[in-house]
CSV table of C-alpha atoms and ligand atoms in Angstrom, one decimal:
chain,number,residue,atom,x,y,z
A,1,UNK,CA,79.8,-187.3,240.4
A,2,UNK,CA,81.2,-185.7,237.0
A,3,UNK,CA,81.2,-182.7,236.7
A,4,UNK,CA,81.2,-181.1,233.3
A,5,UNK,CA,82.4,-177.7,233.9
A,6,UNK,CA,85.5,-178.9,236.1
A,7,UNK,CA,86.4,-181.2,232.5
A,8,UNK,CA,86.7,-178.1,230.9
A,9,UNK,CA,89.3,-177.0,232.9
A,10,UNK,CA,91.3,-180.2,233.7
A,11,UNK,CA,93.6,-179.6,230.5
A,12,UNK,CA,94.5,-176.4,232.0
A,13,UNK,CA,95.8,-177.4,235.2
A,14,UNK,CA,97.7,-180.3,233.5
A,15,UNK,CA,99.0,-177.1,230.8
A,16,UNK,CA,99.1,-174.1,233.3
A,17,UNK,CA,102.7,-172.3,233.1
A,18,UNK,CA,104.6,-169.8,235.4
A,19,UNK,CA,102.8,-169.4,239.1
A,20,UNK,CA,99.4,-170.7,239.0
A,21,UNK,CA,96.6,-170.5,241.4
A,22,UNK,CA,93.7,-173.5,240.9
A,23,UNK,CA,90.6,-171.5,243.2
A,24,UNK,CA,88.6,-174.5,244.4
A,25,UNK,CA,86.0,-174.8,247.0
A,26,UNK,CA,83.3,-178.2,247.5
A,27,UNK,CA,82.5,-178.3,244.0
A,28,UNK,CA,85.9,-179.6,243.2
A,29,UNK,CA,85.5,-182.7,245.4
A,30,UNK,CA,85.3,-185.4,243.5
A,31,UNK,CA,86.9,-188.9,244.1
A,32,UNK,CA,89.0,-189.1,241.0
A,33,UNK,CA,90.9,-186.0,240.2
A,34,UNK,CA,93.2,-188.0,238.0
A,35,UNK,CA,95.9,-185.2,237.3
A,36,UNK,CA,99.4,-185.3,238.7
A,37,UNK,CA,100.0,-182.5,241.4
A,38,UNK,CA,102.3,-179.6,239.5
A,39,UNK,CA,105.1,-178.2,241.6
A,40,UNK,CA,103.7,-174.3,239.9
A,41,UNK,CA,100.3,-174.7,241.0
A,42,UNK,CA,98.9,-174.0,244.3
A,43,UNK,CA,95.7,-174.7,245.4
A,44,UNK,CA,93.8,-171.9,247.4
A,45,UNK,CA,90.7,-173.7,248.8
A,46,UNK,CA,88.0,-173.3,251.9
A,47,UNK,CA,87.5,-176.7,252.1
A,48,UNK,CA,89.9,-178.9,254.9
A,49,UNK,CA,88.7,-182.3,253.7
A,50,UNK,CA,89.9,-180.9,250.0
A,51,UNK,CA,93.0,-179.5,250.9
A,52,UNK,CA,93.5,-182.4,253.2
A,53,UNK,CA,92.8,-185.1,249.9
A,54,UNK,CA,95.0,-182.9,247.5
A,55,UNK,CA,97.9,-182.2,249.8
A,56,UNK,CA,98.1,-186.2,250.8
A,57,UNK,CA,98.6,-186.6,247.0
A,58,UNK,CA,101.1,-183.8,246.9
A,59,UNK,CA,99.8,-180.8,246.0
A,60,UNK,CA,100.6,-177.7,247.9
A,61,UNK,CA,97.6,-176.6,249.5
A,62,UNK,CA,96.6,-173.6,251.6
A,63,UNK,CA,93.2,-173.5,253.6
A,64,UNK,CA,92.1,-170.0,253.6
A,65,UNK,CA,88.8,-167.7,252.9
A,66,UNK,CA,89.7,-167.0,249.7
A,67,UNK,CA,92.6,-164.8,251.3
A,68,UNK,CA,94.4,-163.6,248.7
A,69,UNK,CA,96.2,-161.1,250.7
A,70,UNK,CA,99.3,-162.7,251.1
A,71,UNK,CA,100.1,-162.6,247.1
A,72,UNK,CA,101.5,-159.1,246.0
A,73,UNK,CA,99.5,-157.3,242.9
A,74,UNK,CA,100.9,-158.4,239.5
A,75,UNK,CA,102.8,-161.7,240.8
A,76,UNK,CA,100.3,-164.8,239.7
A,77,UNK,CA,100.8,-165.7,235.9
A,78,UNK,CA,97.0,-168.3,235.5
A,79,UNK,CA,94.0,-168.5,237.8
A,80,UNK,CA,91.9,-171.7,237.7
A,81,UNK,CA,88.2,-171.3,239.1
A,82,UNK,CA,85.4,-173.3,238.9
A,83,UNK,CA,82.6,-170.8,240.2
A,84,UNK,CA,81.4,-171.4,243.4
A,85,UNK,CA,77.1,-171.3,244.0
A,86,UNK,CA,77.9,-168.0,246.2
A,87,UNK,CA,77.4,-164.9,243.8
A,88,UNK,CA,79.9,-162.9,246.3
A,89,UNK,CA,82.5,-165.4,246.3
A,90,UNK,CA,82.5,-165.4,242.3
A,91,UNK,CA,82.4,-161.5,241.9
A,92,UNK,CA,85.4,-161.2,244.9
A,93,UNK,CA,87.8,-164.0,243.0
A,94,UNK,CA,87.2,-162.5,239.3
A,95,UNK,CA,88.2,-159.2,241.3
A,96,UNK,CA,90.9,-160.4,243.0
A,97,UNK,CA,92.2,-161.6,239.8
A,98,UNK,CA,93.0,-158.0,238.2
A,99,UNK,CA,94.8,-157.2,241.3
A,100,UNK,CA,96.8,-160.8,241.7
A,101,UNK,CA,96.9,-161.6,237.7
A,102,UNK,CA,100.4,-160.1,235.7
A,103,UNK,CA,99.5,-157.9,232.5
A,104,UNK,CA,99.3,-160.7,230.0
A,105,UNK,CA,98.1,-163.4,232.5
A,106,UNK,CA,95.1,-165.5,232.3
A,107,UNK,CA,91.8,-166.1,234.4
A,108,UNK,CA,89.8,-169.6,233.0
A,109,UNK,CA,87.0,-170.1,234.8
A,110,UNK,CA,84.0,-172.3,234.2
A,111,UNK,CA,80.4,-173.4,235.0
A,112,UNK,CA,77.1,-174.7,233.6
A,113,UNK,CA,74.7,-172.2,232.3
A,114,UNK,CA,72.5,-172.7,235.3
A,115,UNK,CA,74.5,-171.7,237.2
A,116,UNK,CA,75.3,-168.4,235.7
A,117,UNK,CA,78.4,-168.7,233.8
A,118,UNK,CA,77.3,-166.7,231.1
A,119,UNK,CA,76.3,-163.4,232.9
A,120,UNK,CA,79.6,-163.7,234.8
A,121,UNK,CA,81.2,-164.2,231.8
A,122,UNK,CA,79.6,-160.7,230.7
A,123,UNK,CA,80.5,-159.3,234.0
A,124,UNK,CA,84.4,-160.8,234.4
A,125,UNK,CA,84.7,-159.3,230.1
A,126,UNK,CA,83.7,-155.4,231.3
A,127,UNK,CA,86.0,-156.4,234.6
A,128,UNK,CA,89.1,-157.3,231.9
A,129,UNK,CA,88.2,-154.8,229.6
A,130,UNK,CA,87.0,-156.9,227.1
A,131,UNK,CA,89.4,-159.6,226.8
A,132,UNK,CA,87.5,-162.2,226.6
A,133,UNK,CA,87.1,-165.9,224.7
A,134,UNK,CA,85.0,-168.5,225.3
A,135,UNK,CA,84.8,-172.8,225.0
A,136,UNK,CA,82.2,-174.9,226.0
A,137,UNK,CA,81.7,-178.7,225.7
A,138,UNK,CA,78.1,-178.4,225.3
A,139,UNK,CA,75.4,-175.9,225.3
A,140,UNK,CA,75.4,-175.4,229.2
A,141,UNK,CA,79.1,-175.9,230.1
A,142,UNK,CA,81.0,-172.9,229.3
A,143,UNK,CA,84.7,-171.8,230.4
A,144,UNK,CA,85.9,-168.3,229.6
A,145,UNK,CA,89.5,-166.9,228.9
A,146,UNK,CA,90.2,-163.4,230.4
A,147,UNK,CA,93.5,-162.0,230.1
A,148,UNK,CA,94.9,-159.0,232.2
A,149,UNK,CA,95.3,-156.1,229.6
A,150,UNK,CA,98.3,-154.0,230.7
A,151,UNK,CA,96.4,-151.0,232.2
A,152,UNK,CA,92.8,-152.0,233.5
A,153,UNK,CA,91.3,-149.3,235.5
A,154,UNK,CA,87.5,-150.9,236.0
A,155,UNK,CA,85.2,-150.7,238.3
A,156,UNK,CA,84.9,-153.6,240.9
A,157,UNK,CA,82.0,-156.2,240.6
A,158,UNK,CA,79.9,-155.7,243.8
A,159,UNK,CA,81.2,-158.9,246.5
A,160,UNK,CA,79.1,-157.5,249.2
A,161,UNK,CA,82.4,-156.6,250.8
A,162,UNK,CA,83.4,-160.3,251.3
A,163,UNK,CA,86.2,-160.1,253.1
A,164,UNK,CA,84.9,-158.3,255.9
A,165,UNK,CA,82.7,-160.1,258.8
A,166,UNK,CA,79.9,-158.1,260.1
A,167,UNK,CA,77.0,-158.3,262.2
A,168,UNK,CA,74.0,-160.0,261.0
A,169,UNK,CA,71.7,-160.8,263.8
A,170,UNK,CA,71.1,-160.6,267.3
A,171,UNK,CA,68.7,-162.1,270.3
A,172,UNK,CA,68.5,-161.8,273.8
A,173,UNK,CA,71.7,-163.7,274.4
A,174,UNK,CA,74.1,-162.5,271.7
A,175,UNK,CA,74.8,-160.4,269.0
A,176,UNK,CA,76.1,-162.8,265.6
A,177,UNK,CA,79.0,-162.0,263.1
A,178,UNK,CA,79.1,-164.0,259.9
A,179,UNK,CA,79.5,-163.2,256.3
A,180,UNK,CA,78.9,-164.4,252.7
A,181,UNK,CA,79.9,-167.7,252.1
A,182,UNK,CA,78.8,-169.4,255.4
A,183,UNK,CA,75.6,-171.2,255.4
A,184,UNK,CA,72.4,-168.8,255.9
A,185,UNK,CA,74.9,-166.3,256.4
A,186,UNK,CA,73.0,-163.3,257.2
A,187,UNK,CA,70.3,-164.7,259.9
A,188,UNK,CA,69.2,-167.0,262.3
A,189,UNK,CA,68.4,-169.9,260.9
A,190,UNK,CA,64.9,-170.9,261.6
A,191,UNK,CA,65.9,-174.6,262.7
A,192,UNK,CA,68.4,-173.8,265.0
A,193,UNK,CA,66.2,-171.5,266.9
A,194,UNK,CA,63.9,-174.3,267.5
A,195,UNK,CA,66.4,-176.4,269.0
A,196,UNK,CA,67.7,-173.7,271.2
A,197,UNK,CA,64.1,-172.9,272.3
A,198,UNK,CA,63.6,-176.4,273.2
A,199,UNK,CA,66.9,-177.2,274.0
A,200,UNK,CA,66.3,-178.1,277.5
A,201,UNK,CA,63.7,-180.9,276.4
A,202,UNK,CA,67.2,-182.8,275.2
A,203,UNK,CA,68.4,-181.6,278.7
A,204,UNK,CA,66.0,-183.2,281.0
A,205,UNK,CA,66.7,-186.5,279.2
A,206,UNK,CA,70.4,-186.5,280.7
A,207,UNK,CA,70.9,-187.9,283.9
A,208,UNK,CA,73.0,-184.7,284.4
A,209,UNK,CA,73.8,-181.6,282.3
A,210,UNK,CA,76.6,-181.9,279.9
A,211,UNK,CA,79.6,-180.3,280.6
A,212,UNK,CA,81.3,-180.6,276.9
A,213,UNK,CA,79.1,-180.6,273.8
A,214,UNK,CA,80.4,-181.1,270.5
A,215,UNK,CA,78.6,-178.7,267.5
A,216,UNK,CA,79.3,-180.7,264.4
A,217,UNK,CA,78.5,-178.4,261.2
A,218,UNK,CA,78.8,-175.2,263.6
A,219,UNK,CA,78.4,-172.4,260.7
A,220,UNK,CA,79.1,-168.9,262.2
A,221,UNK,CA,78.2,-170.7,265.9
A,222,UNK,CA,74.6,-170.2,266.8
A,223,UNK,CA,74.2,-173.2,268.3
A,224,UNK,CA,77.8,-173.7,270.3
A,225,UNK,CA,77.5,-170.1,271.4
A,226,UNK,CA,73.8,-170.9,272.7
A,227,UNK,CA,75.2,-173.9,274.5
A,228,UNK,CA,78.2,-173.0,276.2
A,229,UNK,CA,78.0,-171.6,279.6
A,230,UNK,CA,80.8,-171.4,282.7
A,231,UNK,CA,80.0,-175.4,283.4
A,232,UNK,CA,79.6,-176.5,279.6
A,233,UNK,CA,83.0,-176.2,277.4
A,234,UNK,CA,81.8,-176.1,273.4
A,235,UNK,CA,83.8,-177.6,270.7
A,236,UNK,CA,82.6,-176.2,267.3
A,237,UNK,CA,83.6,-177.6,264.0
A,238,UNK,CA,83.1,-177.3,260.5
A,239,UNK,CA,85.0,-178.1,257.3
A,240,UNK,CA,84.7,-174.3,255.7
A,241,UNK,CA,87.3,-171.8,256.4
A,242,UNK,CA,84.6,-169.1,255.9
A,243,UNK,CA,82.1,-170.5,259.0
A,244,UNK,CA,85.3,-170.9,260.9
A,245,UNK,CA,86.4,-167.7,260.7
A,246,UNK,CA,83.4,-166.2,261.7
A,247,UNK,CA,82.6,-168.8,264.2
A,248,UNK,CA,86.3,-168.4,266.2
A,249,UNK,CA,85.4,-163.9,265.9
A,250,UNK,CA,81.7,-164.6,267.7
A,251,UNK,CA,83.5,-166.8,270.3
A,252,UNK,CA,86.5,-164.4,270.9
A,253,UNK,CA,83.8,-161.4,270.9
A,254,UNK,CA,81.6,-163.1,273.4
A,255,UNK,CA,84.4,-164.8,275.6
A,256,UNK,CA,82.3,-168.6,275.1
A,257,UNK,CA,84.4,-171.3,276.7
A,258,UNK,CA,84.6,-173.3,273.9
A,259,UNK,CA,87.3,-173.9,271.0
A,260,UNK,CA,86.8,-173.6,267.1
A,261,UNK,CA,88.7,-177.1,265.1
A,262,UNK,CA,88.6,-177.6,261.1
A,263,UNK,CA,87.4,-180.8,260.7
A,264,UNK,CA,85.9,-182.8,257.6
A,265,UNK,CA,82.9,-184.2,260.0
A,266,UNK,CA,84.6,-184.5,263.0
A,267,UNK,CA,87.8,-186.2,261.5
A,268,UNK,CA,90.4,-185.8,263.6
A,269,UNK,CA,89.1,-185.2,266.7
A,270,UNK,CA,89.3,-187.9,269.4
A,271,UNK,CA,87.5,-187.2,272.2
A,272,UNK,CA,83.8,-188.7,272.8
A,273,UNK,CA,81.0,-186.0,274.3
A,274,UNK,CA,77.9,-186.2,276.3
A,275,UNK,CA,76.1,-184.2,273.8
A,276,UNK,CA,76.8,-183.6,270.0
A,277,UNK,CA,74.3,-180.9,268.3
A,278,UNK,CA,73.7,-180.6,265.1
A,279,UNK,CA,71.8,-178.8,262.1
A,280,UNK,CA,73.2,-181.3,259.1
A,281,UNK,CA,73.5,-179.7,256.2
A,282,UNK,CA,72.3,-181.6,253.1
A,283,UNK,CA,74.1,-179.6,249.9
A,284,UNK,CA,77.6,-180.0,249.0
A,285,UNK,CA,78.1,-176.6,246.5
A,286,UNK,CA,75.6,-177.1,243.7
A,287,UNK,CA,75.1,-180.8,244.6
A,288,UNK,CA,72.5,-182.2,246.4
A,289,UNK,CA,74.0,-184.9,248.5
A,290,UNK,CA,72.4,-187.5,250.5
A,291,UNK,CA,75.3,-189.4,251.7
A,292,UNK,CA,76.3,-185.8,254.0
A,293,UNK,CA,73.4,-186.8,256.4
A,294,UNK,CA,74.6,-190.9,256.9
A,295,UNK,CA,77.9,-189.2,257.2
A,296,UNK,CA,77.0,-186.9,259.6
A,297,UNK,CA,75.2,-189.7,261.5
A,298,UNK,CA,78.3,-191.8,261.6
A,299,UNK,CA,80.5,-189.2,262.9
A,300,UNK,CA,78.0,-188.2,266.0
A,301,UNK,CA,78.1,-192.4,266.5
A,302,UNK,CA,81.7,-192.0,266.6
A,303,UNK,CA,81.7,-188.8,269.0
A,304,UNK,CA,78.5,-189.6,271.4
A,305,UNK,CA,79.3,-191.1,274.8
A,306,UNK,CA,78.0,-194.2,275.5
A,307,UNK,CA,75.2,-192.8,277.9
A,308,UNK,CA,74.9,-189.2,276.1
A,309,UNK,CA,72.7,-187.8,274.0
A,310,UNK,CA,72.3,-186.2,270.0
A,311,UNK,CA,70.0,-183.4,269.4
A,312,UNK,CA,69.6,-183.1,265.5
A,313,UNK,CA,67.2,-180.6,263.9
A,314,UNK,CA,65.9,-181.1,260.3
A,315,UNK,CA,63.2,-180.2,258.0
A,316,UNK,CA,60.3,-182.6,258.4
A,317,UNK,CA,60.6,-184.0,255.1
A,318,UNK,CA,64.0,-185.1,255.9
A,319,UNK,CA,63.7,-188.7,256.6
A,320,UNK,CA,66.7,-188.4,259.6
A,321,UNK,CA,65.1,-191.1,261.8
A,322,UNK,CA,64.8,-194.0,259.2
A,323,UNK,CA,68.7,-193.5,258.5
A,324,UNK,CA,69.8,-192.6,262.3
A,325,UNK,CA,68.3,-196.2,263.4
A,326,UNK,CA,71.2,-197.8,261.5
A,327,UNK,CA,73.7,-196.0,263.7
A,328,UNK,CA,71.3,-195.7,267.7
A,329,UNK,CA,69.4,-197.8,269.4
A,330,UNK,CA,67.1,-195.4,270.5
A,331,UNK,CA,65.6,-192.2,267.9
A,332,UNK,CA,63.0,-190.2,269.1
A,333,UNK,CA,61.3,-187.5,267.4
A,334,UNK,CA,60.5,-185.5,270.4
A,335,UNK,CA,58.7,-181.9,268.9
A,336,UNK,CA,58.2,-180.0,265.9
A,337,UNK,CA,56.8,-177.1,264.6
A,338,UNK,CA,55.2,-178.0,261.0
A,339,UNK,CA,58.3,-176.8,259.4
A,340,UNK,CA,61.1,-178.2,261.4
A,341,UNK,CA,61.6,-181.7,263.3
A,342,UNK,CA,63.9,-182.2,266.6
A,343,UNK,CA,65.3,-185.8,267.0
A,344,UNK,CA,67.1,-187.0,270.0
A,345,UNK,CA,69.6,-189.6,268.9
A,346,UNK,CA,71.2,-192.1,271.7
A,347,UNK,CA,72.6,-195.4,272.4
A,348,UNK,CA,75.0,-195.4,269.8
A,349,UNK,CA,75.6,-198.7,268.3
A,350,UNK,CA,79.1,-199.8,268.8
B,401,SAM,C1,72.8,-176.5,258.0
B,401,SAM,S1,74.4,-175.7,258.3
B,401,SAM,C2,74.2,-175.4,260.1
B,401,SAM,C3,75.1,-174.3,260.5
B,401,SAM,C4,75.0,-173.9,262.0
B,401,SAM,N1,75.2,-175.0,262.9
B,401,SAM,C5,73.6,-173.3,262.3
B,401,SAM,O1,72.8,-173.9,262.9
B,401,SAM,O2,73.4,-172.2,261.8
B,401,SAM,C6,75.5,-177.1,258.2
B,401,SAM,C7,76.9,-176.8,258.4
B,401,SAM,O3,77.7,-178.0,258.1
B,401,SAM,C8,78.9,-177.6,257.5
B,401,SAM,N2,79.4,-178.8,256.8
B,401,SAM,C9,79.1,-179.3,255.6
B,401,SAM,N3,79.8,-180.4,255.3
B,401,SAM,C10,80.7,-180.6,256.3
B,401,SAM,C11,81.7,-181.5,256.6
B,401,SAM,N4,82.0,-182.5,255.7
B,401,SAM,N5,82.3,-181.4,257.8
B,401,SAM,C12,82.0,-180.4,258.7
B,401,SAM,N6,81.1,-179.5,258.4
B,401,SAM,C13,80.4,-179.6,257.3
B,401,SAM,C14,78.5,-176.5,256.6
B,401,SAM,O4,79.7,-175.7,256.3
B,401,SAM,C15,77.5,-175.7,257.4
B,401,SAM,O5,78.2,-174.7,258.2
């Protein structure tokens, strides 16, 4: 899909000069880039299936939460960001970018107006002390220019302390880390607590219980961590640094026998499981996308044994069970609670 606001910055990342950081997170996933990797330019993203895309055509690449920790104060000459649909991830980068940018260097960063470009823009100008110019290729695609004045002494947008995790829920079971950026960040998500309720009416389907499960989308790890046990080993993957992160701090915290992999949906990983969970997400950044859930129901085909089972939640609008019998023999709605929908998934078609 074209995306506007990234064309606005594409001449700049084929332009940028001296060290150059291009900021990009799933809203720079697109199939055609079409610009040659630049040996100045590295590209700080949260994405593995991005970095793994870009670094296969050259570009040097490092997956990270938007750690910018490793780059001295003063030592990066351009910043390239297309804003991300997280306010706190926009307000930490523009502030990262008076610590990281030399006096004289350049933040452009870009976005449609609704997705609030313009009042960052206002924000990132009293951040720069007023240096500020703007382009835009229509009325709701707008890129600003902010350059680092030489003494710049103002006061830090509020990123609801995004760099640290924190705790943000608890039950009877755990207590949950997880910070801005993952998905429903700061509480249980609804869904997921109706599978774990009913979890055991996937269980008595098995002809014994699982003793691996496979979480594909994990987030901060709800549902691994709610899974695991001393006789069931969790493996918990997700394609954002930022779920990672917090999912690998609630494992180490609790002691859950289970491991934390990056993977773009599963890629990668090898191994086929008795039981793969999962709450599918269906937005890719500002995008709607409805190619994540056949995805996502490819790669549990791919990773279900033979003889094991899927437990998939979704909204009840969603319609999971037209799409799922493409890929299982057998699809079976098996509760819901007016707002959500648990579907058992099995017999995957080979
Ligand atoms: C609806 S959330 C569910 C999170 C968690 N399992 C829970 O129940 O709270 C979907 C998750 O899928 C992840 N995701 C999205 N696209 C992905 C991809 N291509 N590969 C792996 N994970 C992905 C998102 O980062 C998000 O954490």
């Amino acid at each position: 899909m074209k995306d506007f606001a990234f064309d606005l910055l594409r001449p700049e990342l084929i332009q940028a000069t001296g060290t150059t950081l291009w900021i990009a997170d799933e809203n720079a996933l697109q199939p055609e880039l079409g610009i040659a990797p630049r040996t100045n330019i590295i590209v700080i993203s949260n994405r593995i299936d991005l970095t793994d895309t870009l670094s296969e055509q050259g570009w040097q690449c490092r997956f990270t939460d938007f750690d910018f920790s490793g780059y001295p104060d003063g030592s990066i000459d351009t910043l390239i960001y297309r804003i991300s649909k997280e306010k706190p991830i926009v307000h930490h980068v523009i502030n990262q970018a008076i610590r990281l940018l030399k006096p004289g260097g350049q933040l452009f960063i870009a976005g449609l107006k609704n997705e609030g470009i313009k009042t960052y823009l206002d924000k990132a100008k009293k951040r720069f002390d007023g240096q500020l110019q703007t382009a835009k290729s229509d009325k709701n695609t707008w890129m600003g220019i902010l350059t680092r004045p030489d003494d710049c002494d103002t006061e830090l947008l509020d990123d609801q302390d995004y760099a640290q995790l924190r705790e943000i829920a608890s039950d009877a079971n755990y207590a949950y880390s997880s910070k801005p950026g993952v998905f429903g960040w700061n509480k249980i998500d609804k869904g997921s607590e109706f599978l774990i309720e009913q979890l055991p009416l996937f269980m008595e389907r098995l002809k014994q219980l699982p003793n691996r499960v496979l979480d594909l989308g994990c987030g901060y790890g709800y549902l691994a961590m709610n899974c695991a046990s001393d006789d069931c080993f969790v493996t918990a993957t997700d394609n954002n640094a930022t779920a990672l992160q917090a999912c690998q701090d609630n494992f180490t915290q609790h002691n859950i026998n289970g491991e934390v992999i990056p993977a773009n949906c599963a890629e990668g990983i090898s191994e086929r499981y008795p039981m793969v969970i999962c709450n599918p997400p269906f937005h890719q950044g500002f995008s709607v996308v409805g190619d994540l859930t056949d995805i996502f129901l490819r790669a549990t085909r791919r990773r279900l044994e033979n003889d094991g089972i899927a437990a998939f939640v979704v909204n009840l609008h969603i319609p999971l069970e037209r799409k799922a019998s493409a890929h299982f023999d057998r699809v079976e709605t098996i509760a819901d609670n007016g707002s959500f929908k648990l579907v058992l998934l099995a017999k995957p078609k080979r």
